Amino acid sequence: MALTFGYGTEYDPPAPVLTVAVSLPEGAAAERTEQISALCDSGADLTCLPAYLIEALGLLEVDEVQVEGYDGSTQIKPLYAARLSLPDSHSHLVRIIPISSGEALLGRDVLNSLRLELNGPQRRLSLL
């Protein structure tokens, strides 16, 4: 059964977003969970979360990676481990890159594990 969500109207033009729950990857220590609306960004290799949320949850740095921005500039960024729980009740262990904006991005590391349908004219995102 498909789960359907409206596009986020905070974007112009409206864009596909999903509300995800973010927590520590460990089961017992994952008592603290934060919900955030994340833009489905098929142009992002990895999922990105606001730095303030990474700090608030106490996510642990596990590695670093060289990233390239849309303008071609590169930089080294830390990677953090987290558990993302999606509206379809699936959870994913992911590596997170911090970003300075207050916006979260769901990258292809998560999107490629989902069956999505985007209906732009009706501004709907469905998880199939």
Coordinates of N, CA, C and O in Angstrom, one line a residue:
M1 N 0.8 -1.2 0.0 CA 0.0 0.0 0.0 C 0.9 1.2 0.0 O 1.8 1.4 0.8
A2 N 0.6 2.2 -0.9 CA 1.4 3.4 -1.0 C 1.1 4.4 0.1 O -0.1 4.5 0.5
L3 N 2.1 5.1 0.6 CA 2.0 6.2 1.5 C 2.2 7.4 0.6 O 3.2 7.6 -0.1
T4 N 1.3 8.4 0.7 CA 1.3 9.6 -0.1 C 1.5 10.8 0.8 O 0.8 11.0 1.8
F5 N 2.3 11.7 0.3 CA 2.6 13.0 1.0 C 2.6 14.2 0.1 O 3.0 14.0 -1.1
G6 N 2.1 15.3 0.6 CA 2.2 16.5 -0.2 C 3.6 17.1 -0.3 O 4.4 16.8 0.5
Y7 N 3.8 17.8 -1.4 CA 5.1 18.5 -1.5 C 5.2 19.6 -0.5 O 4.2 20.1 0.0
G8 N 6.5 19.9 -0.2 CA 6.7 21.0 0.8 C 6.5 22.3 0.1 O 7.2 22.6 -0.9
T9 N 5.6 23.1 0.6 CA 5.3 24.4 0.0 C 6.3 25.5 0.5 O 6.2 26.6 0.0
E10 N 7.2 25.2 1.4 CA 8.2 26.1 1.8 C 9.3 26.4 0.7 O 10.1 27.3 0.8
Y11 N 9.2 25.5 -0.3 CA 10.1 25.7 -1.5 C 9.4 26.3 -2.6 O 8.2 26.1 -2.8
D12 N 10.1 27.0 -3.5 CA 9.5 27.7 -4.6 C 10.4 27.3 -5.9 O 11.5 27.8 -6.0
P13 N 9.9 26.4 -6.7 CA 8.6 25.8 -6.7 C 8.5 24.7 -5.6 O 9.6 24.2 -5.1
P14 N 7.3 24.2 -5.2 CA 7.2 23.2 -4.2 C 8.0 21.9 -4.6 O 8.2 21.7 -5.8
A15 N 8.5 21.2 -3.5 CA 9.4 20.1 -3.8 C 9.0 18.9 -2.9 O 8.4 19.1 -1.9
P16 N 9.5 17.7 -3.3 CA 9.2 16.5 -2.5 C 10.0 16.5 -1.2 O 11.2 16.6 -1.2
V17 N 9.3 16.3 -0.1 CA 9.9 16.2 1.2 C 9.3 15.0 2.0 O 8.2 14.6 1.7
L18 N 10.1 14.5 2.9 CA 9.6 13.5 3.8 C 10.0 13.8 5.2 O 11.1 14.4 5.4
T19 N 9.2 13.6 6.2 CA 9.5 13.7 7.6 C 10.2 12.5 8.0 O 9.7 11.4 7.9
V20 N 11.4 12.6 8.5 CA 12.2 11.5 9.0 C 12.5 11.7 10.5 O 12.6 12.8 11.0
A21 N 12.7 10.6 11.2 CA 13.1 10.6 12.6 C 14.6 10.2 12.6 O 15.0 9.3 12.0
V22 N 15.4 11.0 13.3 CA 16.8 10.8 13.4 C 17.2 10.5 14.8 O 16.8 11.1 15.8
S23 N 18.1 9.5 15.0 CA 18.5 9.1 16.3 C 19.9 8.5 16.2 O 20.4 8.3 15.1
L24 N 20.5 8.2 17.4 CA 21.8 7.5 17.4 C 21.6 6.1 16.8 O 20.5 5.5 16.9
P25 N 22.6 5.5 16.2 CA 22.5 4.2 15.6 C 22.3 3.1 16.6 O 21.7 2.1 16.2
E26 N 22.7 3.2 17.8 CA 22.6 2.1 18.8 C 21.2 2.1 19.3 O 20.5 3.1 19.5
G27 N 20.7 0.8 19.5 CA 19.3 0.6 20.0 C 19.0 1.2 21.3 O 18.1 2.0 21.5
A28 N 19.8 0.9 22.4 CA 19.4 1.3 23.7 C 19.7 2.8 23.9 O 19.0 3.5 24.6
A29 N 20.7 3.3 23.2 CA 21.0 4.7 23.4 C 20.2 5.6 22.5 O 20.4 6.8 22.5
A30 N 19.3 5.0 21.7 CA 18.6 5.8 20.7 C 17.3 6.3 21.3 O 16.3 6.5 20.6
E31 N 17.3 6.6 22.6 CA 16.0 7.1 23.2 C 15.7 8.5 22.7 O 14.5 8.8 22.6
R32 N 16.7 9.3 22.4 CA 16.4 10.7 21.9 C 16.3 10.6 20.4 O 17.2 10.2 19.7
T33 N 15.1 11.1 20.0 CA 14.8 11.1 18.5 C 14.3 12.5 18.2 O 13.5 13.1 18.9
E34 N 14.8 13.0 17.0 CA 14.3 14.3 16.5 C 13.7 14.0 15.2 O 14.2 13.3 14.3
Q35 N 12.6 14.7 14.9 CA 11.9 14.7 13.6 C 12.3 15.9 12.8 O 12.4 17.0 13.4
I36 N 12.5 15.7 11.5 CA 12.9 16.8 10.7 C 12.3 16.5 9.3 O 12.3 15.4 8.8
S37 N 11.9 17.6 8.6 CA 11.5 17.5 7.2 C 12.7 17.5 6.3 O 13.5 18.4 6.5
A38 N 12.8 16.6 5.4 CA 14.0 16.4 4.6 C 13.6 16.5 3.1 O 12.7 15.8 2.7
L39 N 14.3 17.4 2.4 CA 14.1 17.5 0.9 C 14.7 16.2 0.3 O 15.8 15.8 0.5
C40 N 13.9 15.6 -0.6 CA 14.4 14.5 -1.4 C 15.3 15.0 -2.5 O 14.7 15.6 -3.5
D41 N 16.6 14.8 -2.4 CA 17.5 15.5 -3.3 C 18.3 14.4 -4.1 O 19.3 13.9 -3.6
S42 N 17.8 14.1 -5.3 CA 18.5 13.0 -6.0 C 19.9 13.5 -6.6 O 20.6 12.7 -7.1
G43 N 20.2 14.7 -6.4 CA 21.5 15.2 -6.8 C 22.6 15.1 -5.7 O 23.8 15.3 -5.9
A44 N 22.1 14.7 -4.5 CA 23.1 14.6 -3.3 C 23.5 13.1 -3.2 O 22.6 12.2 -3.1
D45 N 24.8 12.9 -3.1 CA 25.3 11.5 -2.9 C 24.9 11.0 -1.6 O 24.5 9.8 -1.4
L46 N 25.0 11.8 -0.5 CA 24.8 11.4 0.8 C 23.7 12.3 1.5 O 23.5 13.4 1.0
T47 N 23.2 11.8 2.5 CA 22.2 12.5 3.3 C 22.9 13.6 4.2 O 24.0 13.3 4.7
C48 N 22.3 14.7 4.3 CA 22.9 15.9 5.0 C 21.8 16.3 6.1 O 20.7 16.4 5.8
L49 N 22.4 16.6 7.2 CA 21.5 17.2 8.3 C 22.1 18.5 8.8 O 23.4 18.7 8.8
P50 N 21.3 19.3 9.4 CA 21.8 20.6 10.0 C 22.8 20.3 11.1 O 22.6 19.3 11.9
A51 N 23.9 21.0 11.1 CA 24.9 20.8 12.2 C 24.3 20.9 13.6 O 24.7 20.1 14.5
Y52 N 23.4 21.8 13.8 CA 22.8 21.9 15.1 C 22.1 20.6 15.6 O 22.1 20.3 16.8
L53 N 21.5 19.9 14.6 CA 20.8 18.7 15.0 C 21.8 17.6 15.3 O 21.6 16.8 16.2
I54 N 22.8 17.5 14.5 CA 23.9 16.5 14.8 C 24.4 16.7 16.2 O 24.6 15.7 17.0
E55 N 24.7 18.0 16.6 CA 25.2 18.3 17.9 C 24.2 18.0 19.0 O 24.5 17.4 20.0
A56 N 22.9 18.3 18.8 CA 21.9 18.1 19.8 C 21.7 16.6 20.1 O 21.4 16.2 21.2
L57 N 21.8 15.8 19.0 CA 21.6 14.4 19.2 C 22.9 13.7 19.7 O 22.8 12.5 20.2
G58 N 24.0 14.3 19.7 CA 25.3 13.7 20.1 C 25.7 12.7 19.2 O 26.3 11.7 19.6
L59 N 25.5 12.8 17.9 CA 26.0 11.8 16.9 C 27.5 11.8 16.9 O 28.1 12.8 17.1
L60 N 28.0 10.6 16.7 CA 29.5 10.4 16.7 C 30.1 10.5 15.4 O 29.5 9.9 14.4
E61 N 31.2 11.2 15.3 CA 31.9 11.3 14.0 C 32.6 9.9 13.8 O 33.2 9.4 14.7
V62 N 32.4 9.4 12.5 CA 33.0 8.0 12.2 C 34.0 8.1 11.1 O 34.7 7.1 10.9
D63 N 34.1 9.2 10.4 CA 35.0 9.2 9.3 C 35.0 10.6 8.7 O 34.3 11.5 9.3
E64 N 35.6 10.9 7.6 CA 35.5 12.1 6.9 C 35.5 11.8 5.4 O 36.0 10.7 5.0
V65 N 35.0 12.8 4.6 CA 34.9 12.5 3.2 C 35.1 13.9 2.5 O 34.8 14.9 3.0
Q66 N 35.7 13.8 1.3 CA 35.8 15.0 0.4 C 34.5 15.1 -0.3 O 34.0 14.2 -1.0
V67 N 33.9 16.3 -0.2 CA 32.6 16.6 -0.9 C 32.8 17.7 -1.9 O 33.7 18.6 -1.7
E68 N 32.0 17.7 -3.0 CA 32.1 18.7 -4.0 C 30.7 19.4 -4.0 O 29.7 18.8 -4.1
G69 N 30.8 20.8 -3.9 CA 29.5 21.6 -3.9 C 29.1 21.8 -5.4 O 29.7 21.4 -6.3
Y70 N 27.9 22.3 -5.5 CA 27.3 22.6 -6.8 C 28.1 23.5 -7.6 O 28.1 23.5 -8.8
D71 N 29.0 24.3 -7.0 CA 29.8 25.3 -7.7 C 31.2 24.7 -8.0 O 32.0 25.4 -8.6
G72 N 31.4 23.4 -7.7 CA 32.6 22.7 -8.1 C 33.7 22.8 -7.0 O 34.8 22.2 -7.1
S73 N 33.5 23.6 -6.0 CA 34.5 23.7 -4.9 C 34.5 22.4 -4.1 O 33.4 21.7 -3.9
T74 N 35.6 22.0 -3.5 CA 35.7 20.8 -2.7 C 36.2 21.1 -1.3 O 36.9 22.1 -1.1
Q75 N 35.8 20.3 -0.4 CA 36.2 20.4 1.0 C 36.1 19.1 1.7 O 35.3 18.2 1.3
I76 N 36.8 18.9 2.8 CA 36.7 17.7 3.6 C 35.7 18.0 4.7 O 35.7 19.0 5.4
K77 N 34.7 17.0 4.8 CA 33.6 17.2 5.8 C 33.7 15.9 6.7 O 33.9 14.8 6.2
P78 N 33.3 16.1 8.0 CA 33.2 14.9 8.8 C 31.9 14.1 8.5 O 30.9 14.7 8.0
L79 N 32.0 12.8 8.7 CA 30.8 11.9 8.6 C 30.4 11.5 9.9 O 31.2 11.1 10.8
Y80 N 29.1 11.5 10.2 CA 28.5 11.0 11.4 C 27.6 9.8 11.2 O 26.9 9.8 10.1
A81 N 27.5 8.9 12.1 CA 26.6 7.8 12.0 C 25.2 8.1 12.7 O 25.2 8.7 13.7
A82 N 24.2 7.7 12.0 CA 22.8 8.0 12.5 C 21.9 6.9 12.0 O 22.1 6.2 11.0
R83 N 20.7 6.8 12.7 CA 19.6 6.0 12.2 C 18.5 6.9 11.8 O 18.1 7.8 12.5
L84 N 18.1 6.7 10.5 CA 16.9 7.4 10.0 C 15.7 6.5 9.9 O 15.8 5.4 9.4
S85 N 14.6 6.9 10.5 CA 13.4 6.1 10.4 C 12.5 6.9 9.5 O 12.2 8.1 9.7
L86 N 12.0 6.2 8.4 CA 11.1 6.8 7.4 C 9.7 6.6 7.7 O 9.3 5.7 8.5
P87 N 8.8 7.3 7.1 CA 7.3 7.1 7.3 C 6.8 5.7 7.0 O 5.8 5.3 7.5
D88 N 7.5 5.0 6.2 CA 7.1 3.6 5.8 C 7.6 2.6 6.9 O 7.5 1.4 6.6
S89 N 8.1 3.1 8.0 CA 8.5 2.2 9.1 C 9.9 1.6 8.9 O 10.3 0.8 9.7
H90 N 10.5 1.8 7.8 CA 11.9 1.3 7.5 C 12.9 2.2 8.2 O 12.7 3.5 8.2
S91 N 13.9 1.6 8.7 CA 15.0 2.5 9.3 C 16.3 2.1 8.5 O 16.5 1.0 8.1
H92 N 17.1 3.1 8.5 CA 18.4 3.0 7.7 C 19.5 3.5 8.6 O 19.4 4.6 9.2
L93 N 20.6 2.7 8.6 CA 21.8 3.3 9.2 C 22.5 4.0 8.1 O 22.8 3.5 7.0
V94 N 22.8 5.3 8.4 CA 23.4 6.1 7.3 C 24.6 6.9 7.9 O 24.7 7.1 9.1
R95 N 25.4 7.4 6.9 CA 26.5 8.3 7.2 C 25.9 9.7 6.8 O 25.4 9.9 5.7
I96 N 26.1 10.6 7.8 CA 25.5 12.0 7.6 C 26.6 13.0 7.5 O 27.6 13.0 8.2
I97 N 26.4 13.9 6.6 CA 27.3 15.1 6.4 C 26.6 16.3 7.1 O 25.4 16.5 6.8
P98 N 27.3 17.1 7.9 CA 26.7 18.3 8.5 C 26.6 19.4 7.4 O 27.5 19.5 6.6
I99 N 25.5 20.2 7.5 CA 25.4 21.4 6.7 C 25.0 22.5 7.6 O 24.4 22.3 8.6
S100 N 25.4 23.7 7.2 CA 25.2 24.9 8.0 C 23.8 25.4 7.9 O 23.3 26.1 8.8
S101 N 23.0 25.1 6.9 CA 21.7 25.5 6.8 C 20.8 24.7 7.8 O 21.2 23.7 8.3
G102 N 19.6 25.2 8.0 CA 18.6 24.5 8.8 C 17.9 23.4 8.1 O 16.9 22.8 8.6
E103 N 18.3 23.1 6.9 CA 17.6 22.2 6.0 C 18.2 20.8 6.0 O 19.4 20.7 6.0
A104 N 17.4 19.8 5.9 CA 17.9 18.4 5.8 C 17.7 18.0 4.3 O 16.8 18.3 3.7
L105 N 18.7 17.2 3.8 CA 18.6 16.6 2.5 C 18.7 15.1 2.5 O 19.6 14.5 3.1
L106 N 17.7 14.4 1.9 CA 17.8 13.0 1.8 C 18.5 12.7 0.5 O 18.0 13.0 -0.6
G107 N 19.7 12.1 0.6 CA 20.5 11.8 -0.6 C 20.2 10.5 -1.2 O 19.4 9.7 -0.7
R108 N 20.9 10.2 -2.3 CA 20.7 8.9 -3.0 C 21.1 7.7 -2.1 O 20.6 6.6 -2.4
D109 N 21.9 7.9 -1.1 CA 22.2 6.8 -0.2 C 21.0 6.2 0.5 O 20.9 5.0 0.7
V110 N 20.0 7.0 0.7 CA 18.7 6.6 1.2 C 17.7 6.4 0.1 O 17.0 5.4 0.0
L111 N 17.6 7.4 -0.8 CA 16.6 7.4 -1.9 C 16.6 6.1 -2.8 O 15.6 5.6 -3.2
N112 N 17.9 5.7 -3.0 CA 18.0 4.5 -3.9 C 17.5 3.2 -3.3 O 17.4 2.2 -4.0
S113 N 17.2 3.2 -2.0 CA 16.6 2.0 -1.4 C 15.1 2.1 -1.3 O 14.5 1.2 -0.8
L114 N 14.5 3.2 -1.9 CA 13.1 3.4 -1.8 C 12.5 3.3 -3.2 O 13.2 3.6 -4.2
R115 N 11.2 2.9 -3.3 CA 10.5 3.0 -4.5 C 9.6 4.3 -4.4 O 8.6 4.3 -3.6
L116 N 9.9 5.3 -5.1 CA 9.2 6.6 -5.0 C 8.5 6.9 -6.3 O 8.9 6.5 -7.4
E117 N 7.4 7.6 -6.2 CA 6.7 8.1 -7.3 C 6.5 9.6 -7.1 O 5.9 10.0 -6.1
L118 N 7.0 10.4 -8.0 CA 6.8 11.9 -7.9 C 5.7 12.3 -8.9 O 5.8 11.9 -10.0
N119 N 4.7 12.9 -8.4 CA 3.6 13.4 -9.2 C 3.6 15.0 -9.1 O 3.0 15.5 -8.2
G120 N 4.4 15.6 -10.0 CA 4.6 17.0 -9.9 C 3.3 17.8 -10.1 O 3.1 18.7 -9.3
P121 N 2.5 17.5 -11.1 CA 1.3 18.3 -11.3 C 0.4 18.3 -10.1 O -0.3 19.3 -9.8
Q122 N 0.3 17.1 -9.4 CA -0.5 17.0 -8.2 C 0.3 17.3 -6.9 O -0.3 17.3 -5.8
R123 N 1.6 17.6 -7.1 CA 2.5 17.9 -5.9 C 2.3 16.8 -4.8 O 2.1 17.1 -3.7
R124 N 2.6 15.6 -5.3 CA 2.5 14.4 -4.3 C 3.7 13.6 -4.5 O 4.2 13.3 -5.6
L125 N 4.2 13.0 -3.4 CA 5.2 12.1 -3.3 C 4.6 10.8 -2.7 O 4.0 10.9 -1.7
S126 N 4.8 9.7 -3.4 CA 4.3 8.4 -2.8 C 5.5 7.4 -2.6 O 6.4 7.3 -3.5
L127 N 5.4 6.8 -1.5 CA 6.3 5.7 -1.2 C 5.5 4.4 -1.5 O 4.5 4.2 -1.0
L128 N 6.1 3.6 -2.5 CA 5.3 2.5 -3.0 C 5.9 1.2 -2.4 O 7.0 1.1 -1.9

